[in-house]
Amino acid sequence: MELHEIRYFLAISRFESFTKAAEHCNVTQPALTRAIQKLEDELGGRLFSRERGHVRLTDLGRLLEPEFRQMIEHRERAKRAASRFLRLEGAQLTLGVMCTIGPLRFVGFLNHFRVAHPGIELTLIEGVPARLSEMLLAGEIDVAIMARPDGFPDPLRASPLYEERFMLACGQLHDFSCRNAVRMREMGGQVYLQRINCEYRDHLADLLQAQGTEILRSHRSEREDWIQSMVVAGMGVCFLPEFSATLPGIALLPVLDPVVARQVCLVTVAGRRWSLPLAALVAALRHYAWPPSRFDLSEERPAAPPPPA
């Protein structure tokens, strides 16, 4: 059966007249009559009977009328949903964000995207790169923003968004707090507070070892706020990405010899088709003017000496 046949049926049921139904549907009466006859042949029974000049539904017609009405309503709902989707209204996306990415850079993008695409509902899921990679491959998130020092394996595809320098975080009463920068080799003997969720944790440890720098390992935590609170309390130092949200009382200093920076990437699954809302999100991430680092990532300027006592 065809949808136009069902519309003709409902029009006849409403007006109780083939003539008025044909006018309402903007077709000729013979065309409408042929369509109803075709529908009756397919269903195997009469849908209408004529009584004293009036058209009435048969028992079969009364049985099928609510079913036909639902079919038209479902079609209209589907058309409205498709129209809203194609206009990027009411679309839902899930964005995985590495838990060590601070909001200082990212909130600006979120506001920019909301203004440009107010109809897209964006859900943020936080996690470490390994977990986000699993969720991306499983289709539990649509796209991810993350970084790894050794890159991403197939079938993941990474597109660089921006670079972010690692800084040394110390309390405001720490000897380093008056410095302009700190060299890796100058961290010997420092009490180090380890951020468990830092994706560059092992990479930074290897760099310290390569410099022959021995640090004193102290507390470890996956909670960024706990580690920062310990830094503020003078319990030790840690590495933080430049655009991390920091607690009051933390001093951030560039690290030199070597400069350490991570490349934050947009990560997708190769070969997976994108919906229109996802394509809009990917394009917005790639073309957004991410705020630049406050420091030259290639600079190797010496640390300033501490002020005289």
PDB file of C-alpha atoms in Angstrom, residues 20-253:
ATOM      1  CA  LYS A  20     -14.930  16.473  -1.103  1.00  0.00           C
ATOM      2  CA  ALA A  21     -12.016  14.147  -0.334  1.00  0.00           C
ATOM      3  CA  ALA A  22     -10.698  14.528  -3.885  1.00  0.00           C
ATOM      4  CA  GLU A  23     -10.922  18.317  -3.602  1.00  0.00           C
ATOM      5  CA  HIS A  24      -9.135  18.254  -0.251  1.00  0.00           C
ATOM      6  CA  CYS A  25      -6.353  16.026  -1.592  1.00  0.00           C
ATOM      7  CA  ASN A  26      -6.095  18.086  -4.812  1.00  0.00           C
ATOM      8  CA  VAL A  27      -6.656  15.080  -7.098  1.00  0.00           C
ATOM      9  CA  THR A  28      -9.395  14.112  -9.508  1.00  0.00           C
ATOM     10  CA  GLN A  29     -12.222  11.952  -8.207  1.00  0.00           C
ATOM     11  CA  PRO A  30     -11.469   9.109 -10.656  1.00  0.00           C
ATOM     12  CA  ALA A  31      -7.833   9.033  -9.496  1.00  0.00           C
ATOM     13  CA  LEU A  32      -8.925   8.911  -5.858  1.00  0.00           C
ATOM     14  CA  THR A  33     -11.466   6.178  -6.599  1.00  0.00           C
ATOM     15  CA  ARG A  34      -8.864   4.055  -8.396  1.00  0.00           C
ATOM     16  CA  ALA A  35      -6.449   4.433  -5.469  1.00  0.00           C
ATOM     17  CA  ILE A  36      -9.103   3.273  -2.986  1.00  0.00           C
ATOM     18  CA  GLN A  37     -10.011   0.326  -5.201  1.00  0.00           C
ATOM     19  CA  LYS A  38      -6.344  -0.662  -5.385  1.00  0.00           C
ATOM     20  CA  LEU A  39      -6.082  -0.449  -1.599  1.00  0.00           C
ATOM     21  CA  GLU A  40      -9.202  -2.572  -1.149  1.00  0.00           C
ATOM     22  CA  ASP A  41      -7.871  -5.182  -3.591  1.00  0.00           C
ATOM     23  CA  GLU A  42      -4.613  -5.365  -1.627  1.00  0.00           C
ATOM     24  CA  LEU A  43      -6.406  -5.679   1.717  1.00  0.00           C
ATOM     25  CA  GLY A  44      -8.987  -8.112   0.399  1.00  0.00           C
ATOM     26  CA  GLY A  45     -12.187  -6.288   1.436  1.00  0.00           C
ATOM     27  CA  ARG A  46     -14.346  -3.200   1.020  1.00  0.00           C
ATOM     28  CA  LEU A  47     -13.429  -0.138   3.097  1.00  0.00           C
ATOM     29  CA  PHE A  48     -16.441   2.051   2.304  1.00  0.00           C
ATOM     30  CA  SER A  49     -20.133   1.600   1.559  1.00  0.00           C
ATOM     31  CA  ARG A  50     -22.560   4.122   0.053  1.00  0.00           C
ATOM     32  CA  GLU A  51     -25.798   4.629   1.964  1.00  0.00           C
ATOM     33  CA  ARG A  52     -28.420   7.137   0.704  1.00  0.00           C
ATOM     34  CA  GLY A  53     -25.792   9.345  -0.869  1.00  0.00           C
ATOM     35  CA  HIS A  54     -23.428   9.156   2.105  1.00  0.00           C
ATOM     36  CA  VAL A  55     -20.143   7.267   2.327  1.00  0.00           C
ATOM     37  CA  ARG A  56     -19.702   5.148   5.440  1.00  0.00           C
ATOM     38  CA  LEU A  57     -16.837   3.052   6.713  1.00  0.00           C
ATOM     39  CA  THR A  58     -17.334  -0.677   6.622  1.00  0.00           C
ATOM     40  CA  ASP A  59     -16.387  -2.814   9.614  1.00  0.00           C
ATOM     41  CA  LEU A  60     -13.002  -3.410   7.948  1.00  0.00           C
ATOM     42  CA  GLY A  61     -12.604   0.332   7.380  1.00  0.00           C
ATOM     43  CA  ARG A  62     -13.389   1.122  11.033  1.00  0.00           C
ATOM     44  CA  LEU A  63     -10.876  -1.520  12.130  1.00  0.00           C
ATOM     45  CA  LEU A  64      -8.092  -0.108   9.963  1.00  0.00           C
ATOM     46  CA  GLU A  65      -8.756   3.620  10.404  1.00  0.00           C
ATOM     47  CA  PRO A  66      -6.756   4.034  13.672  1.00  0.00           C
ATOM     48  CA  GLU A  67      -3.911   1.971  12.213  1.00  0.00           C
ATOM     49  CA  PHE A  68      -3.789   4.141   9.094  1.00  0.00           C
ATOM     50  CA  ARG A  69      -3.955   7.307  11.194  1.00  0.00           C
ATOM     51  CA  GLN A  70      -0.991   6.125  13.270  1.00  0.00           C
ATOM     52  CA  MET A  71       0.995   5.367  10.123  1.00  0.00           C
ATOM     53  CA  ILE A  72       0.534   8.949   8.885  1.00  0.00           C
ATOM     54  CA  GLU A  73       1.368  10.382  12.317  1.00  0.00           C
ATOM     55  CA  HIS A  74       4.541   8.251  12.551  1.00  0.00           C
ATOM     56  CA  ARG A  75       5.570   9.416   9.101  1.00  0.00           C
ATOM     57  CA  GLU A  76       5.070  13.058  10.040  1.00  0.00           C
ATOM     58  CA  ARG A  77       7.048  12.620  13.263  1.00  0.00           C
ATOM     59  CA  ALA A  78       9.859  10.960  11.339  1.00  0.00           C
ATOM     60  CA  LYS A  79       9.893  13.838   8.832  1.00  0.00           C
ATOM     61  CA  ARG A  80      10.026  16.405  11.650  1.00  0.00           C
ATOM     62  CA  ALA A  81      12.811  14.526  13.419  1.00  0.00           C
ATOM     63  CA  ALA A  82      14.808  14.267  10.192  1.00  0.00           C
ATOM     64  CA  SER A  83      14.275  17.952   9.472  1.00  0.00           C
ATOM     65  CA  ARG A  84      15.463  18.949  12.956  1.00  0.00           C
ATOM     66  CA  PHE A  85      18.473  16.645  12.653  1.00  0.00           C
ATOM     67  CA  LEU A  86      19.473  18.043   9.272  1.00  0.00           C
ATOM     68  CA  ARG A  87      19.149  21.564  10.695  1.00  0.00           C
ATOM     69  CA  LEU A  88      21.361  20.398  13.609  1.00  0.00           C
ATOM     70  CA  GLU A  89      18.546  20.942  16.110  1.00  0.00           C
ATOM     71  CA  GLY A  90      18.227  18.579  19.052  1.00  0.00           C
ATOM     72  CA  ALA A  91      21.254  16.545  17.962  1.00  0.00           C
ATOM     73  CA  GLN A  92      23.207  14.916  20.783  1.00  0.00           C
ATOM     74  CA  LEU A  93      26.968  14.380  20.756  1.00  0.00           C
ATOM     75  CA  THR A  94      29.339  12.947  23.336  1.00  0.00           C
ATOM     76  CA  LEU A  95      32.825  14.424  23.512  1.00  0.00           C
ATOM     77  CA  GLY A  96      35.553  12.656  25.444  1.00  0.00           C
ATOM     78  CA  VAL A  97      38.021  15.027  27.093  1.00  0.00           C
ATOM     79  CA  MET A  98      41.260  13.966  28.701  1.00  0.00           C
ATOM     80  CA  CYS A  99      40.964  14.622  32.435  1.00  0.00           C
ATOM     81  CA  THR A 100      44.195  16.653  32.557  1.00  0.00           C
ATOM     82  CA  ILE A 101      42.939  19.240  30.053  1.00  0.00           C
ATOM     83  CA  GLY A 102      42.144  22.398  31.963  1.00  0.00           C
ATOM     84  CA  PRO A 103      39.017  24.422  31.236  1.00  0.00           C
ATOM     85  CA  LEU A 104      40.943  27.678  30.691  1.00  0.00           C
ATOM     86  CA  ARG A 105      41.403  26.921  27.012  1.00  0.00           C
ATOM     87  CA  PHE A 106      38.451  24.660  26.467  1.00  0.00           C
ATOM     88  CA  VAL A 107      35.604  26.740  27.875  1.00  0.00           C
ATOM     89  CA  GLY A 108      36.214  29.357  25.198  1.00  0.00           C
ATOM     90  CA  PHE A 109      35.684  26.757  22.488  1.00  0.00           C
ATOM     91  CA  LEU A 110      32.540  25.389  24.163  1.00  0.00           C
ATOM     92  CA  ASN A 111      30.982  28.838  24.255  1.00  0.00           C
ATOM     93  CA  HIS A 112      31.979  29.487  20.630  1.00  0.00           C
ATOM     94  CA  PHE A 113      30.406  26.187  19.533  1.00  0.00           C
ATOM     95  CA  ARG A 114      27.212  26.800  21.518  1.00  0.00           C
ATOM     96  CA  VAL A 115      26.713  30.166  19.831  1.00  0.00           C
ATOM     97  CA  ALA A 116      27.362  28.727  16.363  1.00  0.00           C
ATOM     98  CA  HIS A 117      25.254  25.551  16.890  1.00  0.00           C
ATOM     99  CA  PRO A 118      22.696  26.207  19.649  1.00  0.00           C
ATOM    100  CA  GLY A 119      20.661  23.137  18.675  1.00  0.00           C
ATOM    101  CA  ILE A 120      23.423  20.601  19.375  1.00  0.00           C
ATOM    102  CA  GLU A 121      23.478  19.136  22.878  1.00  0.00           C
ATOM    103  CA  LEU A 122      27.063  18.330  23.862  1.00  0.00           C
ATOM    104  CA  THR A 123      27.910  15.920  26.673  1.00  0.00           C
ATOM    105  CA  LEU A 124      31.467  15.915  28.031  1.00  0.00           C
ATOM    106  CA  ILE A 125      32.960  12.658  29.326  1.00  0.00           C
ATOM    107  CA  GLU A 126      36.242  12.882  31.245  1.00  0.00           C
ATOM    108  CA  GLY A 127      38.841  10.133  31.323  1.00  0.00           C
ATOM    109  CA  VAL A 128      42.444   9.072  30.808  1.00  0.00           C
ATOM    110  CA  PRO A 129      43.615   8.475  27.203  1.00  0.00           C
ATOM    111  CA  ALA A 130      43.488   4.676  27.461  1.00  0.00           C
ATOM    112  CA  ARG A 131      39.890   4.678  28.668  1.00  0.00           C
ATOM    113  CA  LEU A 132      38.793   7.333  26.153  1.00  0.00           C
ATOM    114  CA  SER A 133      40.395   5.311  23.345  1.00  0.00           C
ATOM    115  CA  GLU A 134      38.392   2.238  24.393  1.00  0.00           C
ATOM    116  CA  MET A 135      35.163   4.250  24.525  1.00  0.00           C
ATOM    117  CA  LEU A 136      35.868   5.804  21.126  1.00  0.00           C
ATOM    118  CA  LEU A 137      36.430   2.412  19.491  1.00  0.00           C
ATOM    119  CA  ALA A 138      33.282   1.039  21.155  1.00  0.00           C
ATOM    120  CA  GLY A 139      31.196   3.960  19.889  1.00  0.00           C
ATOM    121  CA  GLU A 140      30.399   5.149  23.424  1.00  0.00           C
ATOM    122  CA  ILE A 141      31.761   8.619  22.591  1.00  0.00           C
ATOM    123  CA  ASP A 142      31.753  10.373  19.219  1.00  0.00           C
ATOM    124  CA  VAL A 143      35.174  12.009  19.316  1.00  0.00           C
ATOM    125  CA  ALA A 144      37.937  12.641  21.860  1.00  0.00           C
ATOM    126  CA  ILE A 145      40.385  15.384  22.794  1.00  0.00           C
ATOM    127  CA  MET A 146      43.553  13.922  24.254  1.00  0.00           C
ATOM    128  CA  ALA A 147      47.321  13.593  24.070  1.00  0.00           C
ATOM    129  CA  ARG A 148      49.855  10.776  24.309  1.00  0.00           C
ATOM    130  CA  PRO A 149      53.627  11.072  24.073  1.00  0.00           C
ATOM    131  CA  ASP A 150      53.826   7.954  21.866  1.00  0.00           C
ATOM    132  CA  GLY A 151      50.847   8.755  19.599  1.00  0.00           C
ATOM    133  CA  PHE A 152      47.740   6.674  18.955  1.00  0.00           C
ATOM    134  CA  PRO A 153      47.513   3.190  17.383  1.00  0.00           C
ATOM    135  CA  ASP A 154      45.333   2.258  14.399  1.00  0.00           C
ATOM    136  CA  PRO A 155      42.491   2.643  13.721  1.00  0.00           C
ATOM    137  CA  LEU A 156      42.566   5.879  15.735  1.00  0.00           C
ATOM    138  CA  ARG A 157      43.425   9.036  13.813  1.00  0.00           C
ATOM    139  CA  ALA A 158      44.856  12.079  15.604  1.00  0.00           C
ATOM    140  CA  SER A 159      44.739  15.644  14.241  1.00  0.00           C
ATOM    141  CA  PRO A 160      46.816  18.175  16.232  1.00  0.00           C
ATOM    142  CA  LEU A 161      44.857  21.055  17.746  1.00  0.00           C
ATOM    143  CA  TYR A 162      47.419  22.897  19.875  1.00  0.00           C
ATOM    144  CA  GLU A 163      50.586  22.489  21.909  1.00  0.00           C
ATOM    145  CA  GLU A 164      50.750  23.057  25.632  1.00  0.00           C
ATOM    146  CA  ARG A 165      53.900  23.435  27.661  1.00  0.00           C
ATOM    147  CA  PHE A 166      54.520  21.617  30.936  1.00  0.00           C
ATOM    148  CA  MET A 167      55.280  23.852  33.889  1.00  0.00           C
ATOM    149  CA  LEU A 168      56.682  23.246  37.336  1.00  0.00           C
ATOM    150  CA  ALA A 169      54.149  23.981  40.061  1.00  0.00           C
ATOM    151  CA  CYS A 170      55.371  25.026  43.485  1.00  0.00           C
ATOM    152  CA  GLY A 171      54.048  26.878  46.502  1.00  0.00           C
ATOM    153  CA  GLN A 172      54.548  30.620  46.801  1.00  0.00           C
ATOM    154  CA  LEU A 173      57.014  30.125  49.685  1.00  0.00           C
ATOM    155  CA  HIS A 174      59.141  27.627  47.740  1.00  0.00           C
ATOM    156  CA  ASP A 175      62.659  28.699  46.713  1.00  0.00           C
ATOM    157  CA  PHE A 176      61.697  28.271  43.038  1.00  0.00           C
ATOM    158  CA  SER A 177      58.743  30.667  43.273  1.00  0.00           C
ATOM    159  CA  CYS A 178      60.977  33.715  42.687  1.00  0.00           C
ATOM    160  CA  ARG A 179      62.562  32.219  39.585  1.00  0.00           C
ATOM    161  CA  ASN A 180      61.664  32.908  35.943  1.00  0.00           C
ATOM    162  CA  ALA A 181      62.191  29.276  34.971  1.00  0.00           C
ATOM    163  CA  VAL A 182      63.618  25.997  36.257  1.00  0.00           C
ATOM    164  CA  ARG A 183      65.964  23.584  34.467  1.00  0.00           C
ATOM    165  CA  MET A 184      65.320  19.865  34.729  1.00  0.00           C
ATOM    166  CA  ARG A 185      68.669  19.227  36.365  1.00  0.00           C
ATOM    167  CA  GLU A 186      67.875  21.766  39.107  1.00  0.00           C
ATOM    168  CA  MET A 187      65.076  19.583  40.435  1.00  0.00           C
ATOM    169  CA  GLY A 188      67.472  17.216  42.181  1.00  0.00           C
ATOM    170  CA  GLY A 189      66.403  16.578  45.756  1.00  0.00           C
ATOM    171  CA  GLN A 190      62.920  18.056  45.281  1.00  0.00           C
ATOM    172  CA  VAL A 191      59.956  16.319  46.871  1.00  0.00           C
ATOM    173  CA  TYR A 192      57.811  15.272  43.924  1.00  0.00           C
ATOM    174  CA  LEU A 193      54.027  14.866  44.096  1.00  0.00           C
ATOM    175  CA  GLN A 194      52.829  12.504  41.399  1.00  0.00           C
ATOM    176  CA  ARG A 195      49.654  13.109  39.354  1.00  0.00           C
ATOM    177  CA  ILE A 196      48.573   9.562  38.563  1.00  0.00           C
ATOM    178  CA  ASN A 197      46.354  10.556  35.628  1.00  0.00           C
ATOM    179  CA  CYS A 198      49.087  12.559  33.878  1.00  0.00           C
ATOM    180  CA  GLU A 199      49.575  10.911  30.459  1.00  0.00           C
ATOM    181  CA  TYR A 200      53.163  12.259  30.346  1.00  0.00           C
ATOM    182  CA  ARG A 201      54.026  10.894  33.795  1.00  0.00           C
ATOM    183  CA  ASP A 202      56.469   8.231  32.579  1.00  0.00           C
ATOM    184  CA  HIS A 203      57.857  10.502  29.864  1.00  0.00           C
ATOM    185  CA  LEU A 204      58.684  13.214  32.414  1.00  0.00           C
ATOM    186  CA  ALA A 205      60.287  10.641  34.707  1.00  0.00           C
ATOM    187  CA  ASP A 206      62.482   9.439  31.822  1.00  0.00           C
ATOM    188  CA  LEU A 207      63.585  13.008  31.102  1.00  0.00           C
ATOM    189  CA  LEU A 208      64.552  13.539  34.735  1.00  0.00           C
ATOM    190  CA  GLN A 209      66.512  10.294  34.713  1.00  0.00           C
ATOM    191  CA  ALA A 210      68.262  11.285  31.485  1.00  0.00           C
ATOM    192  CA  GLN A 211      69.417  14.475  33.214  1.00  0.00           C
ATOM    193  CA  GLY A 212      70.756  12.449  36.131  1.00  0.00           C
ATOM    194  CA  THR A 213      68.253  14.196  38.399  1.00  0.00           C
ATOM    195  CA  GLU A 214      67.161  12.327  41.502  1.00  0.00           C
ATOM    196  CA  ILE A 215      63.847  13.451  42.959  1.00  0.00           C
ATOM    197  CA  LEU A 216      62.245  12.411  46.220  1.00  0.00           C
ATOM    198  CA  ARG A 217      58.930  10.738  45.476  1.00  0.00           C
ATOM    199  CA  SER A 218      56.225  11.477  47.998  1.00  0.00           C
ATOM    200  CA  HIS A 219      52.452  11.285  47.707  1.00  0.00           C
ATOM    201  CA  ARG A 220      50.523  10.145  44.624  1.00  0.00           C
ATOM    202  CA  SER A 221      46.914  10.869  43.715  1.00  0.00           C
ATOM    203  CA  GLU A 222      44.548  10.766  40.743  1.00  0.00           C
ATOM    204  CA  ARG A 223      42.827  13.839  42.152  1.00  0.00           C
ATOM    205  CA  GLU A 224      44.302  17.027  40.670  1.00  0.00           C
ATOM    206  CA  ASP A 225      42.878  19.175  43.464  1.00  0.00           C
ATOM    207  CA  TRP A 226      44.535  17.029  46.136  1.00  0.00           C
ATOM    208  CA  ILE A 227      47.948  17.244  44.509  1.00  0.00           C
ATOM    209  CA  GLN A 228      47.594  21.009  44.051  1.00  0.00           C
ATOM    210  CA  SER A 229      46.479  21.426  47.667  1.00  0.00           C
ATOM    211  CA  MET A 230      49.636  19.624  48.788  1.00  0.00           C
ATOM    212  CA  VAL A 231      51.722  21.894  46.541  1.00  0.00           C
ATOM    213  CA  VAL A 232      50.108  24.976  48.112  1.00  0.00           C
ATOM    214  CA  ALA A 233      50.834  23.546  51.563  1.00  0.00           C
ATOM    215  CA  GLY A 234      54.535  23.334  50.672  1.00  0.00           C
ATOM    216  CA  MET A 235      54.645  19.529  50.669  1.00  0.00           C
ATOM    217  CA  GLY A 236      56.389  19.311  47.301  1.00  0.00           C
ATOM    218  CA  VAL A 237      56.287  20.200  43.600  1.00  0.00           C
ATOM    219  CA  CYS A 238      54.668  18.700  40.509  1.00  0.00           C
ATOM    220  CA  PHE A 239      54.463  19.174  36.755  1.00  0.00           C
ATOM    221  CA  LEU A 240      51.295  20.768  35.389  1.00  0.00           C
ATOM    222  CA  PRO A 241      50.185  21.647  31.851  1.00  0.00           C
ATOM    223  CA  GLU A 242      50.338  25.387  31.312  1.00  0.00           C
ATOM    224  CA  PHE A 243      46.590  25.912  30.994  1.00  0.00           C
ATOM    225  CA  SER A 244      45.591  23.843  34.010  1.00  0.00           C
ATOM    226  CA  ALA A 245      43.068  25.354  36.404  1.00  0.00           C
ATOM    227  CA  THR A 246      45.243  26.038  39.443  1.00  0.00           C
ATOM    228  CA  LEU A 247      44.415  26.746  43.054  1.00  0.00           C
ATOM    229  CA  PRO A 248      45.350  30.109  44.601  1.00  0.00           C
ATOM    230  CA  GLY A 249      48.832  29.977  46.046  1.00  0.00           C
ATOM    231  CA  ILE A 250      50.441  27.999  43.213  1.00  0.00           C
ATOM    232  CA  ALA A 251      53.330  29.452  41.204  1.00  0.00           C
ATOM    233  CA  LEU A 252      53.897  28.067  37.677  1.00  0.00           C
ATOM    234  CA  LEU A 253      57.369  28.218  36.134  1.00  0.00           C
TER     235      LEU A 253
END
